[in-house]
PDB file of C-alpha atoms and ligand atoms in Angstrom:
ATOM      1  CA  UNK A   1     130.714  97.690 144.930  1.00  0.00           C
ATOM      2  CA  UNK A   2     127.875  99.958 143.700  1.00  0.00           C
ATOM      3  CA  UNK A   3     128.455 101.990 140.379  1.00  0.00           C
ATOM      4  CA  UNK A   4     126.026 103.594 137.591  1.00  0.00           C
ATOM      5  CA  UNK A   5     125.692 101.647 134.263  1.00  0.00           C
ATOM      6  CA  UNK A   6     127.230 103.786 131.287  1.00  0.00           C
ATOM      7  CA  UNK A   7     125.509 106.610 129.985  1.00  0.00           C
ATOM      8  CA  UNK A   8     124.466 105.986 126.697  1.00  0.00           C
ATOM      9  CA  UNK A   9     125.832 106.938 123.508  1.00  0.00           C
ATOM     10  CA  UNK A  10     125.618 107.732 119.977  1.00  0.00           C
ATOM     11  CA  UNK A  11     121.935 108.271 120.091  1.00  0.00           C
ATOM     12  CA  UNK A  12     120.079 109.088 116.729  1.00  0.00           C
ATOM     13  CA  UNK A  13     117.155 109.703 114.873  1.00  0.00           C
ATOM     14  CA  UNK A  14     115.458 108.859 111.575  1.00  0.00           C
ATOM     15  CA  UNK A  15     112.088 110.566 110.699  1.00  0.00           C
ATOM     16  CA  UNK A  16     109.542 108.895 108.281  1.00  0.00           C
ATOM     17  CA  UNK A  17     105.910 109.566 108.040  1.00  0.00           C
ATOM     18  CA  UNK A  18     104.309 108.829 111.364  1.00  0.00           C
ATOM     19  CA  UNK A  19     107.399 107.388 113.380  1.00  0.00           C
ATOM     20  CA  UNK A  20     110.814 108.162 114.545  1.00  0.00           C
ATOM     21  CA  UNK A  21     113.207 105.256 114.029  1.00  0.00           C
ATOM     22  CA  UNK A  22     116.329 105.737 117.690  1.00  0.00           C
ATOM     23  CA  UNK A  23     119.081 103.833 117.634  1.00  0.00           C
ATOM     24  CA  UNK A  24     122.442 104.116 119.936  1.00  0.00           C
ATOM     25  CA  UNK A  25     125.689 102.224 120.437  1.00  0.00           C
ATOM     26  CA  UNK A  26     125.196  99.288 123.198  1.00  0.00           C
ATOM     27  CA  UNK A  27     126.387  99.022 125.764  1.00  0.00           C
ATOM     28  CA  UNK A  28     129.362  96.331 126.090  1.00  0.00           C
ATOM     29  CA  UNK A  29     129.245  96.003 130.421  1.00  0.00           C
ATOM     30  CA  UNK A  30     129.147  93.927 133.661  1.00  0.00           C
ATOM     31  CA  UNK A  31     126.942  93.047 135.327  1.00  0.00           C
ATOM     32  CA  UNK A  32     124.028  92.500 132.189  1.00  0.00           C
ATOM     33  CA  UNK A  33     122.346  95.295 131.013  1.00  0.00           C
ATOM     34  CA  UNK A  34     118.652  95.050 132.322  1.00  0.00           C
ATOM     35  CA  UNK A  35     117.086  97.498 129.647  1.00  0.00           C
ATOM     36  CA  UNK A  36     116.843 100.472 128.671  1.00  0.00           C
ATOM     37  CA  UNK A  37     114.270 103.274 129.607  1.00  0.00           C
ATOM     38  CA  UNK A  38     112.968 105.716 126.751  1.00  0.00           C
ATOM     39  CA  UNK A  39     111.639 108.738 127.032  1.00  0.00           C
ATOM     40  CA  UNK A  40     110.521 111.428 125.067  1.00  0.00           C
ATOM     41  CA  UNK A  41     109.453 114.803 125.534  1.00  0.00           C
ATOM     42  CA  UNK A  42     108.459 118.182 123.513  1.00  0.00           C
ATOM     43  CA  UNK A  43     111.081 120.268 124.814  1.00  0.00           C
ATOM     44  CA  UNK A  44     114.288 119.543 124.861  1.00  0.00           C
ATOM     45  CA  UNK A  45     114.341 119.133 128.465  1.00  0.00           C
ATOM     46  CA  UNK A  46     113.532 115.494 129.237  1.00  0.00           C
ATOM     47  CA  UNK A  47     112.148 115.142 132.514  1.00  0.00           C
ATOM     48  CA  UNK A  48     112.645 111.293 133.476  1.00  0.00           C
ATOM     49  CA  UNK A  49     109.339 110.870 135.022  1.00  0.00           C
ATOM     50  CA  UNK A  50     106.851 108.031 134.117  1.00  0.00           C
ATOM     51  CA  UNK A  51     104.687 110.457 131.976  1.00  0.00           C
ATOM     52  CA  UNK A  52     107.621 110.265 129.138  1.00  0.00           C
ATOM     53  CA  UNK A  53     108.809 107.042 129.427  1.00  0.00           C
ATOM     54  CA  UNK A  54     107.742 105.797 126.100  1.00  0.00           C
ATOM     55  CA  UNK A  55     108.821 102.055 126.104  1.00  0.00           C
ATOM     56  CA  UNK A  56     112.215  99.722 127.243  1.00  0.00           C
ATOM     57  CA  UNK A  57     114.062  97.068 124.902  1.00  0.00           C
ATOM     58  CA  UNK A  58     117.141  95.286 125.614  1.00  0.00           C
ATOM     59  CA  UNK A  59     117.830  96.134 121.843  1.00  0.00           C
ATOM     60  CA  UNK A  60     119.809  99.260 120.479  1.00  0.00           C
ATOM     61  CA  UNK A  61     116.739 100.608 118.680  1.00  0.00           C
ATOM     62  CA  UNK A  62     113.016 101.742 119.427  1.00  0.00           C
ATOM     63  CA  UNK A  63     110.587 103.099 117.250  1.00  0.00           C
ATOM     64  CA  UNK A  64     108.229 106.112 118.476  1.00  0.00           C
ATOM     65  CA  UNK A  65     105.391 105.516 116.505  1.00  0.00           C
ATOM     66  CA  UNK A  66     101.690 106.490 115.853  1.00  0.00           C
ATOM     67  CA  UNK A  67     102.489 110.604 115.948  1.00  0.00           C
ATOM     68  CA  UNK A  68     100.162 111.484 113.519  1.00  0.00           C
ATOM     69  CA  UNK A  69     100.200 112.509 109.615  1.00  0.00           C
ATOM     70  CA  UNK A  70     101.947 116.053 110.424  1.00  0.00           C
ATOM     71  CA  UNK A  71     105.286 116.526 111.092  1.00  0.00           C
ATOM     72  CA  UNK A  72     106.564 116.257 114.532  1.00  0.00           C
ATOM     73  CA  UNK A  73     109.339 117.065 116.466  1.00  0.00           C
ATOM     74  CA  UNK A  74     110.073 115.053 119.746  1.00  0.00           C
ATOM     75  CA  UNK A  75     113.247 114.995 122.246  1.00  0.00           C
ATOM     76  CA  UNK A  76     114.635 111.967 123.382  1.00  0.00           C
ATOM     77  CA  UNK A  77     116.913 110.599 126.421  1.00  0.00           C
ATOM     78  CA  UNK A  78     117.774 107.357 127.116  1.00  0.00           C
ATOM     79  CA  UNK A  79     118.652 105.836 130.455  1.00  0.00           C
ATOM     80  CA  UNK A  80     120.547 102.295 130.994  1.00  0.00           C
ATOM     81  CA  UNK A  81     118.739 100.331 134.188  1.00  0.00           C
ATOM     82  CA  UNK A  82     121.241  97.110 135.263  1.00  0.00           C
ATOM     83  CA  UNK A  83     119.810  93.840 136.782  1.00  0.00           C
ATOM     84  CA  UNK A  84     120.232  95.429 140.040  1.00  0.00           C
ATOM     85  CA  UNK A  85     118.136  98.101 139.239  1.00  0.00           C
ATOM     86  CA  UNK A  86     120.855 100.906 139.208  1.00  0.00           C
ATOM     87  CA  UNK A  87     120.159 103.454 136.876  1.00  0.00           C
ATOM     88  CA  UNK A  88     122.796 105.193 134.342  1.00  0.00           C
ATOM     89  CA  UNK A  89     122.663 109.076 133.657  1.00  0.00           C
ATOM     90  CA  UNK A  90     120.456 110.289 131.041  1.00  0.00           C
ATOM     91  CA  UNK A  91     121.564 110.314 127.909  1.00  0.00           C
ATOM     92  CA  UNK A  92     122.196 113.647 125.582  1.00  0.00           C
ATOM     93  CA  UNK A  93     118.552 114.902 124.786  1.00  0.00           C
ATOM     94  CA  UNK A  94     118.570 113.841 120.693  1.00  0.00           C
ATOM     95  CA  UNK A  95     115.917 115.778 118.728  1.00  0.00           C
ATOM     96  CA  UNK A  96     113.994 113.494 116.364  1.00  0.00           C
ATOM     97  CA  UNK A  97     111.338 115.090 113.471  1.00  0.00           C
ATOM     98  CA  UNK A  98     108.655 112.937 111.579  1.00  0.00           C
ATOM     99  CA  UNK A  99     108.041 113.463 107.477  1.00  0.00           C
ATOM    100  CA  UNK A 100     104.444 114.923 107.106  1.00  0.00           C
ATOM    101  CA  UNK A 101     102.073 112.596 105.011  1.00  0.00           C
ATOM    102  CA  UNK A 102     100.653 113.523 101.665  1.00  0.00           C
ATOM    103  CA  UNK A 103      97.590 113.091 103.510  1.00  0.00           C
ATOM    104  CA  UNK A 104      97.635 116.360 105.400  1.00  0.00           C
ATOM    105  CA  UNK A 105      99.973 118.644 103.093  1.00  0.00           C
ATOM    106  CA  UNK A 106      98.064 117.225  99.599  1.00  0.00           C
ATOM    107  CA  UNK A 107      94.593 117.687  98.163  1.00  0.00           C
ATOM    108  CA  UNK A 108      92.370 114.375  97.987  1.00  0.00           C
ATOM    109  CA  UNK A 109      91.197 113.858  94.728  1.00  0.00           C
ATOM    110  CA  UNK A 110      90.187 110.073  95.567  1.00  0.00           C
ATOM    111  CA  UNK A 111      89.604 108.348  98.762  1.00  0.00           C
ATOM    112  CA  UNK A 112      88.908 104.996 100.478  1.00  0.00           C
ATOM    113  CA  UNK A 113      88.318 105.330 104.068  1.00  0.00           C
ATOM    114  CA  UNK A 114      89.167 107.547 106.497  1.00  0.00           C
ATOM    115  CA  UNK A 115      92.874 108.025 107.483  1.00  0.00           C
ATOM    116  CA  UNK A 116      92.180 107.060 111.421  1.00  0.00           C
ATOM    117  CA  UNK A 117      94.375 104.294 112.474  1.00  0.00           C
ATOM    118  CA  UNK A 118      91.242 101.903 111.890  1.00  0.00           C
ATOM    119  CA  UNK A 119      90.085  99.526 109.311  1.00  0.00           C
ATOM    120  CA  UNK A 120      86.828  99.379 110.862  1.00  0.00           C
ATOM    121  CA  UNK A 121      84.717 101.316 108.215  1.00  0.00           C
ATOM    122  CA  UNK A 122      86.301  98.987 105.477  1.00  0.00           C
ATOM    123  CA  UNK A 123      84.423  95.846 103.596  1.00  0.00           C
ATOM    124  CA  UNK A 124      84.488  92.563 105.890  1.00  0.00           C
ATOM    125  CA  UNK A 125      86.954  94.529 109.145  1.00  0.00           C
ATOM    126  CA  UNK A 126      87.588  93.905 111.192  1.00  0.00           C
ATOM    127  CA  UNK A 127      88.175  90.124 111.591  1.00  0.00           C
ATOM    128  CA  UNK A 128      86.028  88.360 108.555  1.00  0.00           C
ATOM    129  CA  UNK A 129      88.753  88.699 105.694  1.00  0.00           C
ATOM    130  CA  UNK A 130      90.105  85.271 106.310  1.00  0.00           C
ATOM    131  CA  UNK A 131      86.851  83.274 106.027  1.00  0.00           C
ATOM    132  CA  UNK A 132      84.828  86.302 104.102  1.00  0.00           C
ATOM    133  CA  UNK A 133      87.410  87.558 101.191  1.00  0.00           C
ATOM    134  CA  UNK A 134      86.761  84.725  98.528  1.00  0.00           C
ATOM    135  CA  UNK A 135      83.650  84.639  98.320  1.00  0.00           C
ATOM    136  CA  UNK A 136      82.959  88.540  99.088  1.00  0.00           C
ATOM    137  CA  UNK A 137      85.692  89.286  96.251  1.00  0.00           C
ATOM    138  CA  UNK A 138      86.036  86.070  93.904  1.00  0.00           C
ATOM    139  CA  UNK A 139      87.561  88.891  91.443  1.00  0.00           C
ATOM    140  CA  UNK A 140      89.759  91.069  93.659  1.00  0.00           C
ATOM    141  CA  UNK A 141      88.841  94.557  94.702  1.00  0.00           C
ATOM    142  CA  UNK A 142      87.063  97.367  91.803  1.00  0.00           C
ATOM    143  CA  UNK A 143      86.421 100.236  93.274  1.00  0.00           C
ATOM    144  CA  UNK A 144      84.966 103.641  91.981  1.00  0.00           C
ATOM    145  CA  UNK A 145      85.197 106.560  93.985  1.00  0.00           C
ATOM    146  CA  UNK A 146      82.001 108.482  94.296  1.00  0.00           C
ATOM    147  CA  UNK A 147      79.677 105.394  94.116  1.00  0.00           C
ATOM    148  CA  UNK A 148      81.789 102.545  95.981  1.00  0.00           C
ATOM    149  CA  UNK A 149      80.754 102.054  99.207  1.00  0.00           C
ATOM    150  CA  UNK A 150      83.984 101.689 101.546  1.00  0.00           C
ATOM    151  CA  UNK A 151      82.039  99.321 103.872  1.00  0.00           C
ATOM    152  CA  UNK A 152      81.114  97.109 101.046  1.00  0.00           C
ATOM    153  CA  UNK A 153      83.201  97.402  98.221  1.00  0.00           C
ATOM    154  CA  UNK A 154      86.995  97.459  99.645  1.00  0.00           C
ATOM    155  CA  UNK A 155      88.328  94.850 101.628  1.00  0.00           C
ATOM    156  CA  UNK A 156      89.960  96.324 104.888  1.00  0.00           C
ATOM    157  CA  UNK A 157      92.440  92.510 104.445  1.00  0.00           C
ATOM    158  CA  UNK A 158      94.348  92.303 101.008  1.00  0.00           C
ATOM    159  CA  UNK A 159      95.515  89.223 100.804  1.00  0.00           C
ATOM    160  CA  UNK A 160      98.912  87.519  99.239  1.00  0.00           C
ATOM    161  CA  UNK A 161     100.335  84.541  97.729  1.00  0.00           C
ATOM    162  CA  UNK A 162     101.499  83.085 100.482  1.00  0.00           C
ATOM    163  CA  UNK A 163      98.282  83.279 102.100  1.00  0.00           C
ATOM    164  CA  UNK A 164      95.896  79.828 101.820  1.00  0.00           C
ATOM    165  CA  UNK A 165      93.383  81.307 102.595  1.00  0.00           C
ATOM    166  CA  UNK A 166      93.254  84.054  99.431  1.00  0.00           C
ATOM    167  CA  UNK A 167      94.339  80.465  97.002  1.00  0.00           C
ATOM    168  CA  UNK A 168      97.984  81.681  97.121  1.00  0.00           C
ATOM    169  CA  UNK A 169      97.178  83.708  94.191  1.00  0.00           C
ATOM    170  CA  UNK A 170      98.079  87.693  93.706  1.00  0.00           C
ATOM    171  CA  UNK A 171      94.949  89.703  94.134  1.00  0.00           C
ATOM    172  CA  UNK A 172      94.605  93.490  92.471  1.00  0.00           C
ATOM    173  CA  UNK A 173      92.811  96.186  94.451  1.00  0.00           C
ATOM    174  CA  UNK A 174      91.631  98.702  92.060  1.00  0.00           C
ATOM    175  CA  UNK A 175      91.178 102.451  92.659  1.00  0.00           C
ATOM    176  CA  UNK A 176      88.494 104.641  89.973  1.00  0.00           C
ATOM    177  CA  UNK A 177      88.565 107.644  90.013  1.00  0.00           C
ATOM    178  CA  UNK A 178      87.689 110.498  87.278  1.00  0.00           C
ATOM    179  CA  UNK A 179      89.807 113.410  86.619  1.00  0.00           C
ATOM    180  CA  UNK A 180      88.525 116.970  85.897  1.00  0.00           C
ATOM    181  CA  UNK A 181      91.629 118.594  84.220  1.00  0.00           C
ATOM    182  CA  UNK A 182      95.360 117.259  83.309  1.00  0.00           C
ATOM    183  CA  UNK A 183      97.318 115.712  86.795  1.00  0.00           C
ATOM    184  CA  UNK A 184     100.426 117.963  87.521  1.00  0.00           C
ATOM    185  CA  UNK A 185     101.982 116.011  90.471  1.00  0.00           C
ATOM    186  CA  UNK A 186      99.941 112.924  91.856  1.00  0.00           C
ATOM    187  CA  UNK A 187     100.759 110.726  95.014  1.00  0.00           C
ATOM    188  CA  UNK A 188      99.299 107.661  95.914  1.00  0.00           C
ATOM    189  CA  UNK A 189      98.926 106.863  99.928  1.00  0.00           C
ATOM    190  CA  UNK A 190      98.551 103.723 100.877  1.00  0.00           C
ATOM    191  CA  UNK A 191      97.941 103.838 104.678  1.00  0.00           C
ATOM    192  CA  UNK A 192      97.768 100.137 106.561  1.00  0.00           C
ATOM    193  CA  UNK A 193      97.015  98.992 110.195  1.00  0.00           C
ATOM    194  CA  UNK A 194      99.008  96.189 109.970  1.00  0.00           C
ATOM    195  CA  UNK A 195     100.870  93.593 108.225  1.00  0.00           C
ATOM    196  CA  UNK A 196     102.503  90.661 108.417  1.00  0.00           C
ATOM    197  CA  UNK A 197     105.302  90.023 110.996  1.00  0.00           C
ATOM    198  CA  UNK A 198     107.585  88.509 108.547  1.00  0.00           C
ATOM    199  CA  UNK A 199     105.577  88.201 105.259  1.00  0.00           C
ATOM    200  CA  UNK A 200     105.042  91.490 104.608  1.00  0.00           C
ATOM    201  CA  UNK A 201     105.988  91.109 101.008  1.00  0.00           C
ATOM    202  CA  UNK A 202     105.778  93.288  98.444  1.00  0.00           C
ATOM    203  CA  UNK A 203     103.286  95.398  95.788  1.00  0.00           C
ATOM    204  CA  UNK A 204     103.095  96.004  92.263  1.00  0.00           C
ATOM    205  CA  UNK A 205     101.256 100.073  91.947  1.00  0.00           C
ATOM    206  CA  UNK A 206     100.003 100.294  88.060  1.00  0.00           C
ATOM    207  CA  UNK A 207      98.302 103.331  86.455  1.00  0.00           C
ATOM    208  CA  UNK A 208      95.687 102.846  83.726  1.00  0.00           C
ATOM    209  CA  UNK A 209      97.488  99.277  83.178  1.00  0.00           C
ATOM    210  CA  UNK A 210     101.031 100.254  83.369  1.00  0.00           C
ATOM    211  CA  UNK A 211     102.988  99.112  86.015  1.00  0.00           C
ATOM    212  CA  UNK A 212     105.153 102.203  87.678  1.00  0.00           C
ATOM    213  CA  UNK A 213     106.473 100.410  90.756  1.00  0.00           C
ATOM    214  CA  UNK A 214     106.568  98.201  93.470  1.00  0.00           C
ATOM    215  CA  UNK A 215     106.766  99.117  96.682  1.00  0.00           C
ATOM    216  CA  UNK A 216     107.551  97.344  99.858  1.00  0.00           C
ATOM    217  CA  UNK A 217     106.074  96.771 103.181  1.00  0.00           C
ATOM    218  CA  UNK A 218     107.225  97.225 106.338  1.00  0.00           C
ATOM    219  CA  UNK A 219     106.790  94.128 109.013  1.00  0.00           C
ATOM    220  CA  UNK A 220     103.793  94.685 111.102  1.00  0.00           C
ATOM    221  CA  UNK A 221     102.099  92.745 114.482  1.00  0.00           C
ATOM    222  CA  UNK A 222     100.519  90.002 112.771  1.00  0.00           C
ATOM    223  CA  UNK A 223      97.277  91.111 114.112  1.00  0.00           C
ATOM    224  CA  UNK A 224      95.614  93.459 111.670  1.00  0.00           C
ATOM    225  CA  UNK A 225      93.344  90.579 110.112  1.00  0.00           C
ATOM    226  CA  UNK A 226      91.521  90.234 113.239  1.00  0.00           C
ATOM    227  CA  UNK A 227      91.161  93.317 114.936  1.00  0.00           C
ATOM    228  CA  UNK A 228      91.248  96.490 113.918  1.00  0.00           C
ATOM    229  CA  UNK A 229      92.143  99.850 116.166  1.00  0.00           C
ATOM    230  CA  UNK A 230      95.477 100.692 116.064  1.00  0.00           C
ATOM    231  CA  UNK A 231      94.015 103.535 118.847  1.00  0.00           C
ATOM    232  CA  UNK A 232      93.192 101.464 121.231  1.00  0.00           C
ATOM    233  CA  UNK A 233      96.449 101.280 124.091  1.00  0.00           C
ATOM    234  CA  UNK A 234      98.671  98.937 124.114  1.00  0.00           C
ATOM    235  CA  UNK A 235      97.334  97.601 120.729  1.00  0.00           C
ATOM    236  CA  UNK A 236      99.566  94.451 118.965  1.00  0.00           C
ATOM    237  CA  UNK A 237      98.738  96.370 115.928  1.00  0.00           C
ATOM    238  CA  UNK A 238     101.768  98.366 113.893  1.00  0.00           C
ATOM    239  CA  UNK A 239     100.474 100.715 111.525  1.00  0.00           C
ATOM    240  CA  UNK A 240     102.772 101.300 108.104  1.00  0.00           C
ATOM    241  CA  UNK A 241     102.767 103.980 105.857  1.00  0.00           C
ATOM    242  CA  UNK A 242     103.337 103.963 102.296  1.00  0.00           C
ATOM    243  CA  UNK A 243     103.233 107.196  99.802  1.00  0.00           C
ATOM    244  CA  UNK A 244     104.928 108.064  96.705  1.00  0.00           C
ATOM    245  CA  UNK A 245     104.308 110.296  93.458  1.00  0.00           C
ATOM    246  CA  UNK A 246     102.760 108.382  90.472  1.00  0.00           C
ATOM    247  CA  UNK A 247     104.167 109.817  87.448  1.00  0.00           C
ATOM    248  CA  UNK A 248     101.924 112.415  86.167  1.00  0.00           C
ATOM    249  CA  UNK A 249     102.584 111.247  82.443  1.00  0.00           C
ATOM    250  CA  UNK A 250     100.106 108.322  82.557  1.00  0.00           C
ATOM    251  CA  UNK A 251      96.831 110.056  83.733  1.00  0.00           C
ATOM    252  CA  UNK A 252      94.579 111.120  81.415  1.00  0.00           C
ATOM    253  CA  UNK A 253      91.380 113.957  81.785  1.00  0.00           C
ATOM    254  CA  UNK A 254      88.471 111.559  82.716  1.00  0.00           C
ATOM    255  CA  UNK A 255      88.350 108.081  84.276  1.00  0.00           C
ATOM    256  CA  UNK A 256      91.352 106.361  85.767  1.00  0.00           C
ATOM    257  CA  UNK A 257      92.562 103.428  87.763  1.00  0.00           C
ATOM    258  CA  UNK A 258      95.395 103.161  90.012  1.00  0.00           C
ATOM    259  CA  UNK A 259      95.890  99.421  90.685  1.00  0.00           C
ATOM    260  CA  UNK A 260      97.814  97.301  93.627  1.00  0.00           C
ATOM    261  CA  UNK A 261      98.783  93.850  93.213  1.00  0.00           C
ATOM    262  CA  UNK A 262      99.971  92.127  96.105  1.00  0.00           C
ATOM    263  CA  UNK A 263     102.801  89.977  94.345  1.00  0.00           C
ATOM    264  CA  UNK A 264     105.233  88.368  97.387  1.00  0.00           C
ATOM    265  CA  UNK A 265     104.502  87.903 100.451  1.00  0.00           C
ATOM    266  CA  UNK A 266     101.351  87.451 103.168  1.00  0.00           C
ATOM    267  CA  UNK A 267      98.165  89.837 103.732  1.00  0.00           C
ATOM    268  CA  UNK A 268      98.159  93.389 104.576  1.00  0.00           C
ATOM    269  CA  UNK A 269      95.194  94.992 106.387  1.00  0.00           C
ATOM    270  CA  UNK A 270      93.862  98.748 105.030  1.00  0.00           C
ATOM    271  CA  UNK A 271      93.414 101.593 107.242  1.00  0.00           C
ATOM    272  CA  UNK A 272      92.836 104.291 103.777  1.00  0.00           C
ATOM    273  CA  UNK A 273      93.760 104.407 100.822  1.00  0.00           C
ATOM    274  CA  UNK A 274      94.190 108.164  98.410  1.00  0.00           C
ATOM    275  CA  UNK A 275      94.659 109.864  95.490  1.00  0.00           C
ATOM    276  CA  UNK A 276      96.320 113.296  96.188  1.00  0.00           C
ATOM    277  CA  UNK A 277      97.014 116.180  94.132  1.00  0.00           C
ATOM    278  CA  UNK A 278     100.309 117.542  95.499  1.00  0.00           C
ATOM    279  CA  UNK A 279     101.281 120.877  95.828  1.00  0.00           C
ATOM    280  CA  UNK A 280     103.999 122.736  93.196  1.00  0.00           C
ATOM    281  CA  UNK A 281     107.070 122.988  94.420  1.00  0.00           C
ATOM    282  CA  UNK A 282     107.257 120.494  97.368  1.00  0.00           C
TER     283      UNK A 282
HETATM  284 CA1   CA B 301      90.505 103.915 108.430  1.00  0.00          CA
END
């Protein structure tokens, strides 16, 4: 007896900055499901060819990452392939759009690196943070923009307390920057190649001192202290993006510091760091 797997359903999409987060119902079926085929395509006529198959998991969920800092819109269809290699009917095409980073719609006013998908320009990248960081840093990270050198002067690994390495001690990178006139709306983007599997942990941001929030990571490849291209194909590397607004309030005209204390967790690995002025209204 030869029949198709089920089609599969419930298919949706969750945007964030950089990615598109599917997930669908699974299928409950005999004989096993082998995995399933994703592909994505522009238009929202998915041809299944091997140009947009963009991965297979035996999982109800795939992310479709590394899209860039603008905001994307991709279509999606998922087929279900059995052990015997019988394939299921495409799934309903599913429209999926990524959030635009601060990065592309704000205005730098401070920057560490470039935002490339590679910690290579940073202090000690791409693989001496482990042996390097101590010594290279005994006091953390200071950094003032305008005369800091990124290759020098910021570590591309920041390590954590769980990490032997950094003493298992929380370690502040420090952002200086000098402000011409009074901050309307600030953001704060904190762009990584990688991070820990499952340490990620967790950061404390400060302003001038005072601690706003703490924001926290997303699980990563466990890779990003020794290499670091997150262009290069097939890479083990899983880029993360963090941004939010810094509360205007605690900027002042002149010098400034935006801090980040890694305070649970293991090491995360820098593609960029920014200040951005943001735009009225958005
Ligand atoms: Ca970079």
């Amino acid at each position: 007896m030869s029949r198709k797997p089920p089609t599969v359903d419930g298919l949706s999409t969750q945007g964030r900055i950089g990615a598109i987060d599917l997930t669908w119902e699974l299928t409950d079926w005999e004989p096993l499901v082998d995995h399933y085929a994703i592909h994505a395509s522009h238009s929202a006529e998915v041809d299944l060819s091997a140009e947009t198959l963009i991965g297979k998991t035996v999982y109800g969920r795939f992310t479709h990452d590394t899209l860039g800092p603008e905001a994307v819109t991709r279509y999606y269809s998922i087929v279900t392939v059995d052990a015997a290699g019988r394939r299921s009917r495409p799934s309903r095409a599913v429209a999926g759009t990524s959030t635009a980073s601060m990065v592309v719609t704000g205005t730098p006013i401070a920057q560490v690196g470039e935002f490339d998908s590679k910690s290579l320009e940073l202090a000690l990248a791409p693989s001496g943070g482990q042996s390097g960081y101590r010594t290279a840093f005994p006091n953390g990270v200071d950094f003032t923009y305008g005369t800091s050198d990124p290759a020098r002067d910021w570590s591309y690994l920041h390590p954590g307390p769980s990490d032997a390495w950094g003493g298992r001690t929380r370690h502040t990178f420090r952002l200086r920057f000098s402000l011409e006139e009074e901050a309307r709306r600030l953001g704060l983007a904190i762009w990584l190649i990688d991070t820990h599997a499952s340490l990620a942990g967790t950061a404390t941001i400060s302003v001038n001192g005072t601690e706003v929030t703490e924001v926290e990571f997303r699980g990563g490849g466990t890779r990003g202290s020794l290499e670091g291209d997150a262009t290069v194909p097939g890479t083990a590397l899983r880029p993360s993006f963090v941004e939010l607004e810094l509360p205007a309030e605690e900027f002042a005209v002149g010098e400034n510091a935006v801090a980040i204390t890694k305070n649970s967790g293991s090491w995360h690995a820098y593609d960029a760091v920014g200040v951005f002025a943001l735009d009225q209204g958005r």
